Coordinates of C-alpha atoms in Angstrom, one line a residue:
M1 CA 17.6 -18.0 5.0
P2 CA 16.2 -16.3 8.1
V3 CA 12.8 -14.9 7.4
D4 CA 13.9 -11.4 8.5
M5 CA 16.6 -11.5 5.8
V6 CA 14.0 -12.3 3.1
L7 CA 11.0 -10.2 4.3
G8 CA 12.7 -7.6 6.4
T9 CA 13.4 -5.3 3.5
R10 CA 12.4 -1.8 2.6
F11 CA 10.7 -3.1 -0.5
F12 CA 8.5 -5.5 1.4
N13 CA 7.9 -2.8 4.0
C14 CA 6.5 -0.5 1.3
I15 CA 3.8 -3.0 0.2
P16 CA 0.4 -2.3 1.9
K17 CA -0.3 -4.9 4.6
V18 CA -3.6 -5.8 3.0
L19 CA -1.5 -7.2 0.1
S20 CA 1.6 -8.5 1.9
G21 CA -0.5 -10.2 4.6
P22 CA -1.6 -13.1 2.4
V23 CA 1.9 -13.4 1.0
L24 CA 3.3 -13.7 4.6
A25 CA 0.6 -16.1 5.6
S26 CA 1.3 -18.3 2.6
K27 CA 5.0 -18.4 3.3
I28 CA 4.4 -19.3 7.0
N29 CA 2.0 -22.1 6.0
K30 CA 4.4 -23.6 3.5
R31 CA 6.7 -24.2 6.4
F32 CA 4.0 -25.2 8.9
C33 CA 0.4 -25.6 7.8
H34 CA -1.6 -24.2 10.6
T35 CA -4.9 -25.5 9.2
T36 CA -3.6 -29.0 9.3
F37 CA -2.6 -28.7 12.9
S38 CA -5.8 -26.9 14.0
L39 CA -3.8 -23.8 14.8
K40 CA -5.0 -21.3 12.2
P41 CA -6.1 -18.1 13.9
N42 CA -9.0 -16.0 12.8
H43 CA -6.9 -12.9 12.1
S44 CA -4.1 -11.7 9.8
P45 CA -0.4 -12.6 10.6
Y46 CA 0.0 -8.9 11.3
A47 CA -2.6 -8.9 14.0
Q48 CA -0.5 -10.6 16.6
H49 CA 3.1 -11.1 17.6
P50 CA 4.5 -14.3 16.1
M51 CA 5.8 -17.2 18.1
V52 CA 8.7 -18.8 16.3
N53 CA 9.5 -22.4 17.2
D54 CA 11.1 -24.8 14.8
A55 CA 10.6 -27.8 17.1
L56 CA 6.8 -27.4 17.5
P57 CA 5.7 -29.1 14.3
H58 CA 7.9 -32.1 14.9
Q59 CA 6.5 -32.5 18.5
I60 CA 2.9 -32.3 17.2
I61 CA 3.5 -34.8 14.3
T62 CA 5.2 -37.4 16.7
G63 CA 2.4 -37.0 19.2
A64 CA 4.7 -35.6 21.9
L65 CA 2.5 -32.5 22.0
I66 CA -1.3 -32.5 21.6
V67 CA -3.1 -29.4 20.7
K68 CA -6.3 -28.9 22.7
P69 CA -9.0 -26.1 22.9
N70 CA -9.4 -23.6 25.7
V71 CA -9.7 -24.7 29.3
A72 CA -13.3 -24.8 30.7
Q73 CA -12.4 -25.8 34.2
F74 CA -10.0 -27.8 36.4
T75 CA -11.1 -31.0 38.3
K76 CA -9.5 -32.5 41.3
D77 CA -6.7 -34.2 39.3
G78 CA -7.2 -33.0 35.8
V79 CA -8.7 -30.5 33.4
Q80 CA -11.8 -30.2 31.2
F81 CA -11.7 -28.4 27.9
D82 CA -14.5 -26.4 26.4
D83 CA -15.2 -29.1 23.8
G84 CA -16.1 -31.5 26.6
S85 CA -12.9 -33.6 26.5
T86 CA -10.9 -34.2 29.7
V87 CA -7.5 -35.1 30.7
N88 CA -7.0 -36.7 34.2
N89 CA -4.1 -37.6 36.4
L90 CA -2.1 -34.5 35.5
D91 CA 1.4 -34.2 36.8
A92 CA 1.7 -30.4 36.4
V93 CA -0.1 -27.4 34.9
I94 CA 2.1 -24.6 33.5
F95 CA 0.4 -21.1 33.2
C96 CA 2.0 -19.4 30.2
T97 CA 0.6 -16.0 31.1
G98 CA 3.5 -13.8 30.1
Y99 CA 4.7 -10.9 32.2
D100 CA 3.4 -7.6 33.6
M101 CA 5.7 -4.6 32.9
R102 CA 6.8 -3.0 36.1
F103 CA 9.4 -0.5 37.1
P104 CA 9.1 -0.6 41.0
Y105 CA 12.5 1.1 41.4
L106 CA 11.2 4.3 39.8
E107 CA 9.5 7.0 41.8
I108 CA 7.5 7.9 38.6
E109 CA 6.5 4.3 37.7
E110 CA 2.9 5.1 36.9
E111 CA 4.1 7.9 34.6
V112 CA 6.1 5.2 32.7
V113 CA 3.8 2.3 32.6
L114 CA 0.3 1.7 33.8
K115 CA -1.7 -1.6 33.4
N116 CA 1.0 -2.8 30.9
E117 CA 0.6 0.3 28.7
V118 CA 3.7 2.3 28.4
K119 CA 3.6 6.1 28.4
L120 CA 6.9 6.8 26.7
Y121 CA 7.6 9.1 23.7
K122 CA 9.0 6.8 21.0
Y123 CA 8.8 4.1 23.7
V124 CA 11.9 5.8 25.3
F125 CA 11.2 9.1 27.0
P126 CA 8.7 9.9 29.8
P127 CA 7.0 13.1 28.6
S128 CA 6.1 14.2 32.1
L129 CA 9.7 15.0 33.1
K130 CA 10.7 18.7 33.1
K131 CA 14.1 17.7 31.8
P132 CA 14.8 14.6 29.7
T133 CA 17.0 12.7 32.2
L134 CA 15.5 9.3 31.8
A135 CA 15.5 6.9 28.8
V136 CA 14.1 3.4 28.7
I137 CA 16.0 1.2 26.3
G138 CA 14.7 -2.0 24.9
N139 CA 11.2 -1.9 26.2
I140 CA 9.7 -2.8 22.8
Q141 CA 8.5 -6.0 21.0
P142 CA 9.4 -5.7 17.4
L143 CA 8.7 -7.8 14.4
G144 CA 12.4 -8.3 14.1
A145 CA 15.5 -8.2 16.3
V146 CA 15.6 -6.1 19.5
N147 CA 19.3 -5.3 19.7
P148 CA 19.6 -3.1 16.6
I149 CA 16.6 -1.1 17.8
S150 CA 18.1 -0.8 21.3
E151 CA 21.3 0.6 19.7
L152 CA 19.3 3.3 17.9
Q153 CA 17.4 4.1 21.1
A154 CA 20.7 4.5 23.0
R155 CA 22.1 6.7 20.2
L156 CA 19.1 8.9 20.4
A157 CA 19.2 9.1 24.2
C158 CA 22.9 10.1 24.2
R159 CA 22.1 12.9 21.7
V160 CA 19.1 14.1 23.8
F161 CA 21.2 14.0 27.0
G162 CA 23.9 15.9 25.2
R163 CA 21.4 18.5 24.0
K164 CA 22.1 17.8 20.4
V165 CA 18.5 16.7 19.9
Q166 CA 15.5 18.6 21.3
L167 CA 12.4 16.6 22.2
P168 CA 9.0 18.0 21.3
S169 CA 6.7 19.6 23.9
Q170 CA 5.0 17.5 26.5
E171 CA 1.7 17.9 24.7
D172 CA 3.1 16.8 21.3
M173 CA 4.8 13.8 22.9
E174 CA 1.6 12.7 24.6
M175 CA -0.3 13.1 21.3
D176 CA 2.3 10.9 19.6
I177 CA 1.9 8.2 22.4
S178 CA -1.9 8.3 22.0
R179 CA -1.8 8.0 18.2
K180 CA 0.6 4.9 18.5
R181 CA -1.7 3.3 21.2
E182 CA -4.8 3.7 19.1
A183 CA -3.1 2.4 15.9
M184 CA -1.9 -0.7 17.9
K185 CA -5.4 -1.4 19.3
K186 CA -6.9 -1.2 15.7
R187 CA -4.3 -3.6 14.3
Y188 CA -3.7 -6.2 17.0
Y189 CA -6.2 -8.4 18.8
D190 CA -6.9 -7.3 22.4
T191 CA -4.4 -8.7 24.9
K192 CA -2.0 -7.3 27.5
R193 CA 0.9 -8.6 25.3
H194 CA 0.3 -6.2 22.5
T195 CA 1.2 -2.9 24.1
V196 CA 4.8 -2.3 22.9
Q197 CA 4.6 -3.6 19.3
V198 CA 6.7 -1.9 16.7
D199 CA 7.4 -2.6 13.0
F200 CA 11.2 -3.0 12.8
I201 CA 12.0 -0.8 9.7
T202 CA 9.3 1.9 10.3
Y203 CA 10.3 2.3 14.0
C204 CA 14.1 2.3 13.2
D205 CA 13.5 5.0 10.6
E206 CA 11.6 7.1 13.1
L207 CA 14.5 7.0 15.6
A208 CA 17.1 7.5 12.9
E209 CA 15.3 10.5 11.5
M210 CA 15.5 12.1 15.0
I211 CA 19.2 11.2 15.2
G212 CA 19.9 12.4 11.7
C213 CA 21.2 9.1 10.4
K214 CA 18.3 7.8 8.3
P215 CA 19.6 6.7 5.0
N216 CA 18.7 9.0 2.1
L217 CA 17.7 6.5 -0.5
T218 CA 17.1 9.2 -3.2
K219 CA 20.7 10.3 -2.8
L220 CA 22.0 6.8 -2.8
F221 CA 20.1 5.9 -6.0
L222 CA 21.8 8.8 -7.7
S223 CA 25.3 8.3 -6.2
D224 CA 25.7 4.6 -5.7
L225 CA 23.0 2.5 -7.4
P226 CA 24.3 -1.0 -6.4
L227 CA 24.4 0.1 -2.7
A228 CA 21.0 1.7 -3.0
L229 CA 19.5 -1.5 -4.5
K230 CA 20.9 -3.5 -1.6
C231 CA 19.5 -1.1 0.9
F232 CA 16.0 -1.2 -0.7
F233 CA 15.7 -4.8 -1.8
G234 CA 18.1 -6.4 0.7
P235 CA 17.7 -6.9 4.4
C236 CA 17.5 -3.7 6.5
T237 CA 20.7 -4.3 8.6
P238 CA 22.1 -1.9 11.3
P239 CA 24.9 -0.6 9.1
Q240 CA 22.3 1.2 7.0
Y241 CA 22.1 3.7 9.9
R242 CA 25.8 4.2 9.8
L243 CA 26.0 5.3 6.2
M244 CA 25.5 9.0 6.9
G245 CA 24.8 11.5 9.6
P246 CA 26.1 11.4 13.2
G247 CA 27.9 8.2 14.0
S248 CA 28.6 7.3 10.4
W249 CA 31.1 4.5 9.8
V250 CA 33.5 4.0 6.9
G251 CA 32.9 0.3 6.9
A252 CA 29.1 0.5 6.7
K253 CA 28.9 0.0 2.9
K254 CA 31.1 -3.1 3.0
A255 CA 29.1 -4.6 5.9
I256 CA 25.8 -4.1 3.9
E257 CA 27.3 -5.7 0.9
K258 CA 28.5 -8.7 2.9
A259 CA 25.3 -9.2 4.9
H260 CA 24.1 -12.1 2.8
N261 CA 27.4 -14.0 2.8
N262 CA 27.9 -13.4 6.5
V263 CA 24.6 -15.2 7.2
I264 CA 25.4 -18.2 5.2
Y265 CA 29.2 -18.3 6.0
A266 CA 28.6 -20.7 9.0
T267 CA 26.8 -23.2 6.7
K268 CA 29.7 -23.4 4.3
T269 CA 31.8 -26.1 6.0
R270 CA 33.4 -27.3 2.8
D271 CA 34.2 -25.8 -0.6
T272 CA 31.9 -26.8 -3.5
K273 CA 31.7 -25.6 -7.1
Q274 CA 28.8 -23.1 -7.6
P275 CA 26.8 -23.3 -10.8
S276 CA 27.2 -20.3 -13.1
S277 CA 24.3 -17.9 -13.0
S278 CA 25.5 -14.9 -15.1
S279 CA 22.4 -14.8 -17.2
A280 CA 20.1 -14.9 -14.2
I281 CA 22.1 -12.1 -12.5
T282 CA 21.8 -10.0 -15.7
V283 CA 18.1 -10.4 -15.8
A284 CA 17.8 -9.7 -12.1
M285 CA 19.9 -6.5 -12.5
I286 CA 17.7 -5.3 -15.4
V287 CA 14.6 -5.9 -13.3
A288 CA 16.2 -4.2 -10.3
I289 CA 17.1 -1.1 -12.4
I290 CA 13.6 -0.8 -13.7
L291 CA 12.2 -1.1 -10.2
A292 CA 14.7 1.4 -9.0
M293 CA 13.6 3.9 -11.6
I294 CA 10.0 3.4 -10.4
V295 CA 11.0 3.9 -6.8
I296 CA 13.0 7.1 -7.6
T297 CA 10.0 8.5 -9.5
C298 CA 7.8 7.7 -6.4
L299 CA 10.3 9.4 -4.1
V300 CA 10.7 12.5 -6.2
N301 CA 6.9 12.9 -6.6

């Protein structure tokens, strides 16, 4: 299962990061032991944007890729590392420096981004404009997929342009930008890469709340318990933001219910008999109901 289907849930998102961090690190290391390959960082998994590459462990194990320390200096035809080791007769050196964010086609470029730090309310709207006539879509780096977020950003932009949603004052928007920037600096290690980081569910809910389409879990728990459990314990998929409010979709519930099967459908290339698991399902449902009651109590209080 893709990791965002397993960990990208509202339930996991509610767990404090001081508790979920070790769980996430353990899950990552079960797939690829970073200590074994001398790649274990000195910070939490939440302190940097992850790099996902299924081919990397195999390349290291087979010797096709050798992990080295930081570069100390370049020589005439090679490189010396800070542990004193050298590699000579190099064919090429590739600088993986990333990118600088630029909007050279905008007259107000420095009011949108400066030194890789964006100055956008909710990472979408420049607060300096007298009228909200510009929206930047997709200029974020989430712990999850970009497209569902871009869709919500576009929905919000359309409602702002249509005067169905009123943005806060310039002062309030700039304060929100500053708060997010400071929170990001406290959480992530210092690098030009970590300037547009967002947590998938938290950020989606922020946008959805402004649109008016954030799922009301309390209402769902009382009206449709099975659906509420899927929304809370299952993956947070885009149809959750089509259940209610502007842009609601009659097929959203069915799409949420089929999310798991849709993911594994491509792997089912032949029919096989599945073992009966009725007892396990019963136990799981009882546990889920108890947890749901706890969640409802927390939401009400």
